[in-house]
Structures are given as C-alpha cells and as structure tokens.
Amino acid sequence: MTILHISAECYPVAKVGGLADVVGALPKYQNSSSTTSQVIMPFYDNKFTQENTFSSVYDAQLKLGDSVYDFQILVLKDKPLDFDVFFVNVPDLLFKDYVYSFDDTERFLAFQIGALDWLLTWHDYPDIIHCHDHHTGLVPFMLQESYKYEAFRNIPNVITIHNAQYQGWFSHDKVGLIPPFNFDHVGLLDWGSQINPLAAGIKCAWSVTTVSPSYMEELKQAANGLESLLSAESEKCTGILNGIDWKVWNPETDTYIVKNYYIETVDKGASSNKKYLCDTFNLDFKKPLFAFIGRLVDEKGSDLFPEVFKLALEKDNLSILLLGSGNKMVEGQLQDLKPDFVGTYNAFIGYDEKLSHIIYAGADFLLMPSRVEPCGLNQMYALRYGTIPIVRSIGGLKDTVTDINEEGGFGICHPNTAVSEITEAIDRAITLYKDQPTYKGIRRQIMAIDHSWDASAGEYINLYNTLKSSQQ
C-alpha cells in the first residue's frame, strides 16, 4: 500500500506548529515491508532548503485562473530523512522565506494543483491520499469534482484536522482559480458565504480525522463555525491521538540536552539539565522550576501569564522560565516582569530547538493552560523526559494527562483557563514537589508511558484498509 501525505509543513523541513511534527513522524512509523508512506510539500526558501541539495524529477506549467506558472517537482538528493519527501517548487509563489502569509490562497492552491498535476504522470497511483489541514483541503474536492483529475476519483482520501480554528477562507470571486468542475456542485466549496477549504475537505473526503478523540467530540460543539457540518458528517469522523517520535525525543540519546538519562537515572540527569538552565537564566536551582514552551497566543492561554506569573512569583517559592513568541503585547508584559523577579524568572522571546529540549529535560513542571488544544505534543515530550505537565483538561490534554488525585494519576489538571485555576494548579504542584518521594515516583511513572507513534500509525493503517475495502 502506498500512502501520499500532502502537507504545508513537515519537520525538519519547515515547522510552524505541531502539524510539522506529525507529518515528520507519521510516515516514518507507517513505512514497513508492505507499506510505503511519502510526503509532498511546498518548496520554501529556508534553512533546510538552503543547506540541502535537490534534483528535479518533473518540470511543467500549472494554470491558476488566467495565470500560468512554471513549476518543478524536486527530491532530496541524499535522502537524509527516513521517508521520501517531494517538493512542489513554484518559484513565483511558494519559494518564500515564510510558510504562511497574506497570499496563502494563491500559494496553496498552486501547491495543491501542482501536486495533483504531477500525480497524473505516475505509472501507479497511490492507494491513499492523506491531506492535512485547510492548506490541502481543496484536494478532496478536486479529486471528486475537477474534470482534470477524474482518474483519481476512486482513490480513497483522508483529511486530518490539526486545528479547526484556521480554515483558509476566501471569496467566491476566486473560484476560477480552481481547475474546471461541474458548477452545479459549487455548493461543496461554500460555508458561511465564502469558499472554505477546510469545510470542502470535510464534505468531500472519504474520511475525516482529528488528532485526539476528545477534540473530535469538542469540535461538534466548538469548531469556529463548522459545528453543524462536523455533526452532520460524524459517521465518517474519528479521532486518532497523535504520537511523538521516540527516536527524536529520547532523553537517553538526545544530543541537544546537557546530560542524557533514562528512568533509573532521571534524578541526576534532569538535575544536570536544570542546573544548566538555572545557571544560564539566573534562576534559583533549589526551587521547583516551572516552564512554558510555545506560541504566545490566546489559544494557549498565554495572555494570562503576566498576571499568573506575577501572583505566583510574589510568593517566592518557585522559578519560572518561558520560551516562546507571538502576541507582541504579551511579549512586552512578560519582558517587563524580569526586573521585579531577578533570580526566579526569565523569558526567552523567540524559539530555539536545542533550548526547548533542555527545558523538557530540566524543568520540574510544564504549564499548558490551553483554551484550545487539538492534541498537544508538548505534554507528551514532557512526560517522555520526566517533567510533570500542568494542563487544562481539554482536547488531547484531557486524553493524555490524568490528575494526581485520580487513580493512577500523574499530572495536575484544571477544568478552565482562568488565572485563579492556573495559580491553584501551580500551588498544588509546589505541594507535590515538597513531597520528594512521591514526586520522584511520578517522574519515573510518566517516563514509562508509551506515546510513540507505533499505536497511532497502526490505527491509520487500519483506517486506510477499511477505506480501500469500500472502494467502488
């Protein structure tokens, strides 16, 4: 069975969020003696593409409305990844130093059309086409409706919703950018009086998945306008929990962290990484270290951090380290806290992959008070490294973290994203930290939890097989 993943992101080629981590790991775990999983994505102008060598396997032109663009399909020459990645190179549109921007409609339509045009030249078509998020949401529509792609009509296709907040809306006056189709079916593109690629994908895909079971259920109540559509299409919807790449996220072998460790040596190993963080950021090693890693956006609850951090730090019984960027006002407020809490608080505004690994290895607790969290990978990374997550019970956080007050519990959970609940959760964590035997026992317990991609990749294979068995 051949699976083709179509995605705007794939780690380590291009990463903005968790989508890249999923598409960078799932194909690796799907590949086997009987399955070949590949990825096709846009060719961006970034560090990865600058440092690697590519060759062209296809040169042609694609039509986008009245405009014609030269494009190529490129492949990596040295194959540094564990699976094949193909790149749609449309120099005039896609080869930019950004992934997302103001011109996404034209850029990602060209990407999808270029990918399908090339696919028409394959001797053997893929058995499954797996689309990811709204950037590829028009693929299921075009497979079903565009005259040009009639040969693909019986290929099972899946769309995975990684974050329903973003849907790729654009106005109907751009409908001519889509390859010709039976205009009687134009309603498949519409949702909320706009062309909505994610909605079109949900309507036309053979199967719709989300990245955790709880998020699938939550979307029927809160999906940024798609609630009734997802409820109507519920029979073909399922939630499959993301995994993490255990080969990359492994404290025994991680080359980024200061000292490697495993379950039996976590106390000494994590302590060495914590000491590095405290020395580097002028924090008190003796106090429990709380951390946040991620985007400073309302979805993550980060707008509450200035107030939460101030209230927590005034008690002088913890240290806090933040790594992230996003909302400029929040960034400024977090920076303004530094002079008042020298020695117990610091913030790195931006992103640093190496530092993120050291924080997972060295922090005592990880904060994730998300308002929306389709799956969440950070809490799984934290568990893998023995850092106890403090989470709001929503989406994938609800599916992966059990509160310490419940049987077998190992994390700290709160029901809402509110200042009072986050600060109370921090107080509970400090109480746990003071009970070192229990704290150390939980640390070992969470490192043994298996959130690798093995089980999840198998669930996707089962879904593909079900779809194949239903082919006309």
Short mmCIF file of N, CA, C and O in Angstrom, two decimals, residues 80-197:
data_model
loop_
_atom_site.label_atom_id
_atom_site.label_comp_id
_atom_site.label_asym_id
_atom_site.label_seq_id
_atom_site.Cartn_x
_atom_site.Cartn_y
_atom_site.Cartn_z
N PRO A 80 18.19 12.48 3.47
CA PRO A 80 18.55 12.50 4.89
C PRO A 80 17.41 12.08 5.82
O PRO A 80 17.62 11.86 7.01
N LEU A 81 16.20 11.96 5.30
CA LEU A 81 15.05 11.60 6.12
C LEU A 81 14.75 10.11 5.98
O LEU A 81 15.29 9.43 5.11
N ASP A 82 13.87 9.63 6.84
CA ASP A 82 13.55 8.20 6.85
C ASP A 82 12.41 7.85 5.90
O ASP A 82 11.88 6.73 5.93
N PHE A 83 12.00 8.78 5.08
CA PHE A 83 10.94 8.55 4.10
C PHE A 83 11.15 9.53 2.96
O PHE A 83 11.87 10.53 3.10
N ASP A 84 10.51 9.27 1.84
CA ASP A 84 10.66 10.14 0.68
C ASP A 84 9.83 11.41 0.85
O ASP A 84 8.64 11.34 1.22
N VAL A 85 10.44 12.55 0.54
CA VAL A 85 9.73 13.83 0.54
C VAL A 85 9.89 14.46 -0.84
O VAL A 85 11.01 14.58 -1.34
N PHE A 86 8.78 14.83 -1.43
CA PHE A 86 8.77 15.53 -2.71
C PHE A 86 8.36 16.98 -2.48
O PHE A 86 7.60 17.28 -1.54
N PHE A 87 8.85 17.87 -3.32
CA PHE A 87 8.61 19.30 -3.13
C PHE A 87 8.02 19.89 -4.40
O PHE A 87 8.52 19.67 -5.50
N VAL A 88 6.94 20.66 -4.21
CA VAL A 88 6.37 21.42 -5.32
C VAL A 88 7.05 22.79 -5.32
O VAL A 88 6.88 23.58 -4.39
N ASN A 89 7.84 23.03 -6.35
CA ASN A 89 8.57 24.29 -6.45
C ASN A 89 7.89 25.19 -7.48
O ASN A 89 7.99 24.97 -8.68
N VAL A 90 7.16 26.18 -6.98
CA VAL A 90 6.57 27.22 -7.83
C VAL A 90 7.31 28.50 -7.45
O VAL A 90 6.90 29.19 -6.52
N PRO A 91 8.42 28.80 -8.12
CA PRO A 91 9.29 29.89 -7.67
C PRO A 91 8.58 31.21 -7.44
O PRO A 91 8.87 31.92 -6.47
N ASP A 92 7.61 31.56 -8.30
CA ASP A 92 6.95 32.85 -8.19
C ASP A 92 5.99 32.93 -7.00
O ASP A 92 5.61 34.03 -6.58
N LEU A 93 5.60 31.78 -6.45
CA LEU A 93 4.59 31.79 -5.38
C LEU A 93 5.07 31.15 -4.08
O LEU A 93 4.87 31.71 -3.00
N LEU A 94 5.70 30.00 -4.15
CA LEU A 94 5.98 29.23 -2.95
C LEU A 94 7.38 29.45 -2.38
O LEU A 94 7.58 29.30 -1.17
N PHE A 95 8.34 29.78 -3.23
CA PHE A 95 9.72 29.88 -2.76
C PHE A 95 9.92 31.19 -2.01
O PHE A 95 10.48 32.16 -2.51
N LYS A 96 9.41 31.22 -0.78
CA LYS A 96 9.47 32.40 0.08
C LYS A 96 10.15 32.01 1.39
O LYS A 96 10.27 30.83 1.72
N ASP A 97 10.55 33.01 2.17
CA ASP A 97 11.19 32.73 3.45
C ASP A 97 10.17 32.64 4.58
O ASP A 97 10.49 32.81 5.74
N TYR A 98 8.92 32.39 4.21
CA TYR A 98 7.86 32.19 5.19
C TYR A 98 7.00 31.01 4.74
O TYR A 98 7.01 30.61 3.58
N VAL A 99 6.26 30.46 5.69
CA VAL A 99 5.33 29.38 5.36
C VAL A 99 3.94 29.95 5.11
O VAL A 99 3.29 29.63 4.11
N TYR A 100 3.47 30.82 6.01
CA TYR A 100 2.13 31.39 5.89
C TYR A 100 2.22 32.91 5.85
O TYR A 100 3.05 33.51 6.53
N SER A 101 1.32 33.52 5.06
CA SER A 101 1.30 34.97 4.98
C SER A 101 -0.02 35.42 4.36
O SER A 101 -1.00 34.66 4.32
N PHE A 102 -0.03 36.63 3.81
CA PHE A 102 -1.25 37.24 3.29
C PHE A 102 -1.70 36.61 1.97
O PHE A 102 -2.87 36.75 1.58
N ASP A 103 -0.80 35.95 1.25
CA ASP A 103 -1.10 35.45 -0.09
C ASP A 103 -1.30 33.94 -0.12
O ASP A 103 -1.04 33.28 -1.13
N ASP A 104 -1.80 33.39 0.96
CA ASP A 104 -1.89 31.94 1.08
C ASP A 104 -2.87 31.30 0.10
O ASP A 104 -2.69 30.17 -0.31
N THR A 105 -3.94 32.01 -0.27
CA THR A 105 -4.92 31.41 -1.18
C THR A 105 -4.27 30.96 -2.48
O THR A 105 -4.37 29.80 -2.89
N GLU A 106 -3.58 31.89 -3.14
CA GLU A 106 -2.93 31.56 -4.40
C GLU A 106 -1.78 30.57 -4.21
O GLU A 106 -1.60 29.64 -5.00
N ARG A 107 -1.01 30.76 -3.15
CA ARG A 107 0.16 29.91 -2.93
C ARG A 107 -0.24 28.46 -2.72
O ARG A 107 0.31 27.54 -3.35
N PHE A 108 -1.20 28.23 -1.83
CA PHE A 108 -1.53 26.84 -1.51
C PHE A 108 -2.44 26.20 -2.56
O PHE A 108 -2.45 24.97 -2.70
N LEU A 109 -3.18 27.01 -3.31
CA LEU A 109 -3.89 26.43 -4.44
C LEU A 109 -2.90 25.95 -5.49
O LEU A 109 -3.04 24.86 -6.05
N ALA A 110 -1.88 26.77 -5.76
CA ALA A 110 -0.85 26.35 -6.72
C ALA A 110 -0.16 25.08 -6.24
O ALA A 110 0.14 24.18 -7.04
N PHE A 111 0.11 25.00 -4.95
CA PHE A 111 0.74 23.80 -4.38
C PHE A 111 -0.12 22.57 -4.62
O PHE A 111 0.36 21.53 -5.10
N GLN A 112 -1.42 22.68 -4.33
CA GLN A 112 -2.30 21.52 -4.47
C GLN A 112 -2.45 21.12 -5.95
O GLN A 112 -2.43 19.93 -6.28
N ILE A 113 -2.60 22.11 -6.82
CA ILE A 113 -2.73 21.81 -8.25
C ILE A 113 -1.45 21.19 -8.79
O ILE A 113 -1.48 20.21 -9.54
N GLY A 114 -0.30 21.76 -8.39
CA GLY A 114 0.98 21.21 -8.85
C GLY A 114 1.16 19.77 -8.41
O GLY A 114 1.62 18.92 -9.19
N ALA A 115 0.78 19.48 -7.16
CA ALA A 115 0.92 18.11 -6.65
C ALA A 115 0.05 17.15 -7.44
O ALA A 115 0.49 16.06 -7.84
N LEU A 116 -1.21 17.53 -7.72
CA LEU A 116 -2.11 16.64 -8.43
C LEU A 116 -1.74 16.52 -9.91
O LEU A 116 -1.88 15.44 -10.50
N ASP A 117 -1.26 17.62 -10.51
CA ASP A 117 -0.82 17.53 -11.90
C ASP A 117 0.32 16.53 -12.05
O ASP A 117 0.36 15.73 -13.00
N TRP A 118 1.25 16.57 -11.12
CA TRP A 118 2.37 15.62 -11.17
C TRP A 118 1.88 14.20 -10.94
O TRP A 118 2.32 13.25 -11.59
N LEU A 119 0.94 14.06 -10.02
CA LEU A 119 0.41 12.73 -9.70
C LEU A 119 -0.22 12.07 -10.92
O LEU A 119 -0.19 10.84 -11.06
N LEU A 120 -0.75 12.87 -11.82
CA LEU A 120 -1.34 12.32 -13.05
C LEU A 120 -0.30 11.59 -13.90
O LEU A 120 -0.66 10.71 -14.70
N THR A 121 0.98 11.91 -13.72
CA THR A 121 2.03 11.29 -14.53
C THR A 121 2.56 10.00 -13.92
O THR A 121 3.37 9.31 -14.54
N TRP A 122 2.11 9.66 -12.70
CA TRP A 122 2.59 8.44 -12.05
C TRP A 122 2.09 7.21 -12.83
O TRP A 122 0.95 7.18 -13.30
N HIS A 123 2.95 6.22 -12.88
CA HIS A 123 2.55 4.95 -13.50
C HIS A 123 1.54 4.22 -12.62
O HIS A 123 0.52 3.69 -13.10
N ASP A 124 1.83 4.19 -11.31
CA ASP A 124 0.91 3.60 -10.34
C ASP A 124 0.49 4.69 -9.36
O ASP A 124 1.33 5.26 -8.65
N TYR A 125 -0.80 4.97 -9.31
CA TYR A 125 -1.29 5.99 -8.40
C TYR A 125 -1.19 5.50 -6.94
O TYR A 125 -1.21 4.29 -6.69
N PRO A 126 -1.11 6.41 -5.99
CA PRO A 126 -1.09 5.98 -4.58
C PRO A 126 -2.40 5.30 -4.20
O PRO A 126 -3.45 5.57 -4.80
N ASP A 127 -2.32 4.44 -3.21
CA ASP A 127 -3.54 3.76 -2.74
C ASP A 127 -4.37 4.67 -1.86
O ASP A 127 -5.59 4.53 -1.79
N ILE A 128 -3.69 5.58 -1.14
CA ILE A 128 -4.36 6.51 -0.23
C ILE A 128 -3.74 7.89 -0.40
O ILE A 128 -2.52 8.03 -0.47
N ILE A 129 -4.59 8.92 -0.44
CA ILE A 129 -4.11 10.30 -0.39
C ILE A 129 -4.56 10.89 0.94
O ILE A 129 -5.76 10.93 1.23
N HIS A 130 -3.58 11.31 1.74
CA HIS A 130 -3.87 11.80 3.09
C HIS A 130 -3.54 13.29 3.15
O HIS A 130 -2.38 13.69 3.04
N CYS A 131 -4.56 14.12 3.31
CA CYS A 131 -4.41 15.58 3.34
C CYS A 131 -4.39 16.08 4.78
O CYS A 131 -5.01 15.48 5.67
N HIS A 132 -3.70 17.18 4.98
CA HIS A 132 -3.54 17.72 6.33
C HIS A 132 -3.93 19.20 6.37
O HIS A 132 -3.31 20.04 5.72
N ASP A 133 -4.99 19.50 7.13
CA ASP A 133 -5.45 20.86 7.38
C ASP A 133 -5.90 21.58 6.11
O ASP A 133 -5.87 21.04 5.01
N HIS A 134 -6.34 22.83 6.30
CA HIS A 134 -7.02 23.54 5.21
C HIS A 134 -6.11 23.84 4.03
O HIS A 134 -6.60 24.04 2.91
N HIS A 135 -4.79 23.86 4.23
CA HIS A 135 -3.88 24.16 3.14
C HIS A 135 -3.96 23.12 2.03
O HIS A 135 -3.53 23.36 0.91
N THR A 136 -4.51 21.95 2.37
CA THR A 136 -4.70 20.88 1.38
C THR A 136 -6.18 20.48 1.29
O THR A 136 -6.51 19.45 0.71
N GLY A 137 -7.05 21.31 1.86
CA GLY A 137 -8.46 20.96 1.96
C GLY A 137 -9.21 20.91 0.65
O GLY A 137 -10.28 20.29 0.56
N LEU A 138 -8.67 21.56 -0.40
CA LEU A 138 -9.34 21.51 -1.70
C LEU A 138 -8.96 20.28 -2.50
O LEU A 138 -9.58 20.01 -3.55
N VAL A 139 -7.98 19.51 -2.04
CA VAL A 139 -7.61 18.29 -2.75
C VAL A 139 -8.78 17.31 -2.81
O VAL A 139 -9.12 16.81 -3.90
N PRO A 140 -9.46 16.98 -1.69
CA PRO A 140 -10.59 16.05 -1.81
C PRO A 140 -11.68 16.54 -2.77
O PRO A 140 -12.27 15.74 -3.50
N PHE A 141 -11.93 17.86 -2.77
CA PHE A 141 -12.91 18.42 -3.70
C PHE A 141 -12.45 18.22 -5.14
O PHE A 141 -13.22 17.77 -6.00
N MET A 142 -11.21 18.57 -5.43
CA MET A 142 -10.70 18.44 -6.80
C MET A 142 -10.65 16.98 -7.25
O MET A 142 -10.92 16.66 -8.41
N LEU A 143 -10.30 16.06 -6.35
CA LEU A 143 -10.30 14.64 -6.70
C LEU A 143 -11.69 14.18 -7.10
O LEU A 143 -11.87 13.36 -8.00
N GLN A 144 -12.70 14.73 -6.45
CA GLN A 144 -14.08 14.31 -6.67
C GLN A 144 -14.74 15.06 -7.82
O GLN A 144 -15.55 14.47 -8.56
N GLU A 145 -14.41 16.35 -7.99
CA GLU A 145 -15.20 17.19 -8.87
C GLU A 145 -14.48 17.73 -10.10
O GLU A 145 -15.13 18.04 -11.10
N SER A 146 -13.18 17.91 -10.07
CA SER A 146 -12.48 18.54 -11.20
C SER A 146 -12.35 17.55 -12.36
O SER A 146 -11.90 16.42 -12.17
N TYR A 147 -12.75 17.97 -13.56
CA TYR A 147 -12.68 17.11 -14.74
C TYR A 147 -11.26 16.60 -14.95
O TYR A 147 -11.05 15.44 -15.35
N LYS A 148 -10.29 17.46 -14.69
CA LYS A 148 -8.89 17.15 -14.95
C LYS A 148 -8.41 15.93 -14.17
O LYS A 148 -7.52 15.20 -14.60
N TYR A 149 -9.00 15.72 -12.99
CA TYR A 149 -8.50 14.67 -12.09
C TYR A 149 -9.45 13.49 -11.96
O TYR A 149 -9.48 12.80 -10.94
N GLU A 150 -10.24 13.25 -13.01
CA GLU A 150 -11.21 12.15 -12.97
C GLU A 150 -10.54 10.80 -12.69
O GLU A 150 -11.14 9.91 -12.07
N ALA A 151 -9.29 10.64 -13.10
CA ALA A 151 -8.58 9.37 -12.89
C ALA A 151 -8.40 9.05 -11.41
O ALA A 151 -8.16 7.89 -11.05
N PHE A 152 -8.52 10.07 -10.55
CA PHE A 152 -8.29 9.87 -9.11
C PHE A 152 -9.59 9.63 -8.34
O PHE A 152 -9.56 9.49 -7.12
N ARG A 153 -10.71 9.61 -9.04
CA ARG A 153 -12.00 9.66 -8.35
C ARG A 153 -12.20 8.51 -7.38
O ARG A 153 -12.90 8.65 -6.38
N ASN A 154 -11.59 7.37 -7.66
CA ASN A 154 -11.81 6.21 -6.79
C ASN A 154 -10.67 5.96 -5.81
O ASN A 154 -10.61 4.90 -5.18
N ILE A 155 -9.76 6.93 -5.70
CA ILE A 155 -8.68 6.79 -4.71
C ILE A 155 -9.19 7.26 -3.35
O ILE A 155 -9.60 8.42 -3.21
N PRO A 156 -9.19 6.42 -2.34
CA PRO A 156 -9.62 6.86 -1.01
C PRO A 156 -8.75 8.01 -0.51
O PRO A 156 -7.53 7.99 -0.69
N ASN A 157 -9.41 9.00 0.08
CA ASN A 157 -8.65 10.12 0.62
C ASN A 157 -9.14 10.49 2.01
O ASN A 157 -10.33 10.32 2.33
N VAL A 158 -8.22 10.98 2.79
CA VAL A 158 -8.46 11.32 4.20
C VAL A 158 -8.02 12.75 4.42
O VAL A 158 -7.02 13.19 3.84
N ILE A 159 -8.76 13.49 5.22
CA ILE A 159 -8.27 14.79 5.67
C ILE A 159 -8.20 14.79 7.18
O ILE A 159 -9.14 14.34 7.86
N THR A 160 -7.06 15.22 7.70
CA THR A 160 -6.88 15.32 9.14
C THR A 160 -6.94 16.78 9.55
O THR A 160 -6.24 17.63 8.98
N ILE A 161 -7.79 17.06 10.53
CA ILE A 161 -7.91 18.42 11.08
C ILE A 161 -6.95 18.54 12.26
O ILE A 161 -7.16 17.93 13.31
N HIS A 162 -5.91 19.31 12.08
CA HIS A 162 -4.96 19.55 13.16
C HIS A 162 -5.39 20.73 14.01
O HIS A 162 -5.09 20.78 15.21
N ASN A 163 -6.08 21.70 13.41
CA ASN A 163 -6.60 22.85 14.16
C ASN A 163 -7.72 23.48 13.35
O ASN A 163 -7.48 24.10 12.32
N ALA A 164 -8.95 23.32 13.84
CA ALA A 164 -10.12 23.79 13.10
C ALA A 164 -10.31 25.30 13.18
O ALA A 164 -11.19 25.85 12.51
N GLN A 165 -9.51 25.98 13.97
CA GLN A 165 -9.65 27.44 14.06
C GLN A 165 -9.26 28.10 12.74
O GLN A 165 -9.71 29.19 12.43
N TYR A 166 -8.40 27.45 11.99
CA TYR A 166 -7.91 28.01 10.72
C TYR A 166 -8.50 27.21 9.57
O TYR A 166 -8.31 26.00 9.50
N GLN A 167 -9.22 27.89 8.67
CA GLN A 167 -9.99 27.17 7.65
C GLN A 167 -9.68 27.60 6.22
O GLN A 167 -10.16 26.99 5.27
N GLY A 168 -8.86 28.64 6.03
CA GLY A 168 -8.42 29.02 4.69
C GLY A 168 -9.43 29.77 3.85
O GLY A 168 -9.37 29.76 2.62
N TRP A 169 -10.38 30.47 4.51
CA TRP A 169 -11.46 31.13 3.78
C TRP A 169 -10.95 32.05 2.66
O TRP A 169 -9.95 32.73 2.80
N PHE A 170 -11.71 32.09 1.55
CA PHE A 170 -11.50 33.13 0.55
C PHE A 170 -12.81 33.36 -0.21
O PHE A 170 -13.74 32.55 -0.15
N SER A 171 -12.90 34.48 -0.91
CA SER A 171 -14.16 34.90 -1.51
C SER A 171 -14.47 34.11 -2.78
O SER A 171 -13.58 33.59 -3.45
N HIS A 172 -15.76 34.09 -3.14
CA HIS A 172 -16.21 33.34 -4.30
C HIS A 172 -15.68 33.91 -5.60
O HIS A 172 -15.70 33.21 -6.63
N ASP A 173 -15.21 35.16 -5.60
CA ASP A 173 -14.70 35.71 -6.87
C ASP A 173 -13.39 35.06 -7.28
O ASP A 173 -12.88 35.31 -8.39
N LYS A 174 -12.83 34.20 -6.41
CA LYS A 174 -11.61 33.48 -6.77
C LYS A 174 -11.88 32.02 -7.15
O LYS A 174 -10.95 31.23 -7.30
N VAL A 175 -13.14 31.69 -7.33
CA VAL A 175 -13.47 30.30 -7.64
C VAL A 175 -12.84 29.86 -8.96
O VAL A 175 -12.55 28.66 -9.17
N GLY A 176 -12.57 30.81 -9.86
CA GLY A 176 -11.95 30.48 -11.14
C GLY A 176 -10.51 30.00 -11.03
O GLY A 176 -9.94 29.51 -12.02
N LEU A 177 -9.92 30.14 -9.84
CA LEU A 177 -8.56 29.62 -9.63
C LEU A 177 -8.54 28.10 -9.55
O LEU A 177 -7.51 27.47 -9.76
N ILE A 178 -9.70 27.51 -9.24
CA ILE A 178 -9.80 26.05 -9.10
C ILE A 178 -10.00 25.44 -10.48
O ILE A 178 -10.78 25.95 -11.29
N PRO A 179 -9.30 24.36 -10.81
CA PRO A 179 -9.48 23.72 -12.12
C PRO A 179 -10.96 23.44 -12.41
O PRO A 179 -11.72 23.11 -11.49
N PRO A 180 -11.40 23.59 -13.66
CA PRO A 180 -12.82 23.48 -14.01
C PRO A 180 -13.51 22.24 -13.44
O PRO A 180 -12.93 21.14 -13.41
N PHE A 181 -14.74 22.45 -13.00
CA PHE A 181 -15.53 21.37 -12.40
C PHE A 181 -17.00 21.63 -12.71
O PHE A 181 -17.36 22.69 -13.23
N ASN A 182 -17.84 20.69 -12.42
CA ASN A 182 -19.28 20.83 -12.61
C ASN A 182 -19.80 21.90 -11.65
O ASN A 182 -19.86 21.67 -10.44
N PHE A 183 -20.19 23.05 -12.22
CA PHE A 183 -20.56 24.18 -11.36
C PHE A 183 -21.85 23.93 -10.58
O PHE A 183 -22.16 24.66 -9.64
N ASP A 184 -22.58 22.91 -10.95
CA ASP A 184 -23.76 22.55 -10.16
C ASP A 184 -23.38 22.13 -8.75
O ASP A 184 -24.22 22.13 -7.84
N HIS A 185 -22.11 21.76 -8.57
CA HIS A 185 -21.64 21.28 -7.27
C HIS A 185 -20.81 22.33 -6.53
O HIS A 185 -20.08 22.01 -5.60
N VAL A 186 -20.93 23.61 -6.93
CA VAL A 186 -20.13 24.66 -6.31
C VAL A 186 -20.46 24.80 -4.82
O VAL A 186 -19.64 25.28 -4.03
N GLY A 187 -21.65 24.36 -4.43
CA GLY A 187 -22.03 24.45 -3.02
C GLY A 187 -21.12 23.66 -2.10
O GLY A 187 -21.04 23.95 -0.89
N LEU A 188 -20.42 22.66 -2.65
CA LEU A 188 -19.49 21.89 -1.82
C LEU A 188 -18.34 22.75 -1.32
O LEU A 188 -17.70 22.42 -0.31
N LEU A 189 -18.08 23.85 -2.03
CA LEU A 189 -16.98 24.74 -1.63
C LEU A 189 -17.42 25.75 -0.57
O LEU A 189 -16.58 26.33 0.12
N ASP A 190 -18.71 25.96 -0.47
CA ASP A 190 -19.22 27.08 0.33
C ASP A 190 -19.48 26.69 1.78
O ASP A 190 -19.98 25.61 2.07
N TRP A 191 -19.13 27.61 2.66
CA TRP A 191 -19.57 27.52 4.05
C TRP A 191 -19.49 28.94 4.62
O TRP A 191 -18.45 29.57 4.57
N GLY A 192 -20.63 29.42 5.09
CA GLY A 192 -20.65 30.79 5.62
C GLY A 192 -20.49 31.84 4.55
O GLY A 192 -19.86 32.88 4.77
N SER A 193 -21.02 31.57 3.35
CA SER A 193 -21.00 32.50 2.22
C SER A 193 -19.59 32.80 1.72
O SER A 193 -19.35 33.84 1.10
N GLN A 194 -18.65 31.93 2.01
CA GLN A 194 -17.31 32.03 1.47
C GLN A 194 -16.87 30.65 0.98
O GLN A 194 -17.47 29.64 1.34
N ILE A 195 -15.83 30.64 0.17
CA ILE A 195 -15.19 29.36 -0.12
C ILE A 195 -14.37 28.99 1.10
O ILE A 195 -13.55 29.77 1.58
N ASN A 196 -14.64 27.81 1.62
CA ASN A 196 -13.99 27.37 2.85
C ASN A 196 -13.29 26.03 2.58
O ASN A 196 -13.92 24.98 2.54
N PRO A 197 -11.96 26.07 2.36
CA PRO A 197 -11.24 24.83 2.01
C PRO A 197 -11.38 23.72 3.05
O PRO A 197 -11.50 22.55 2.66
#
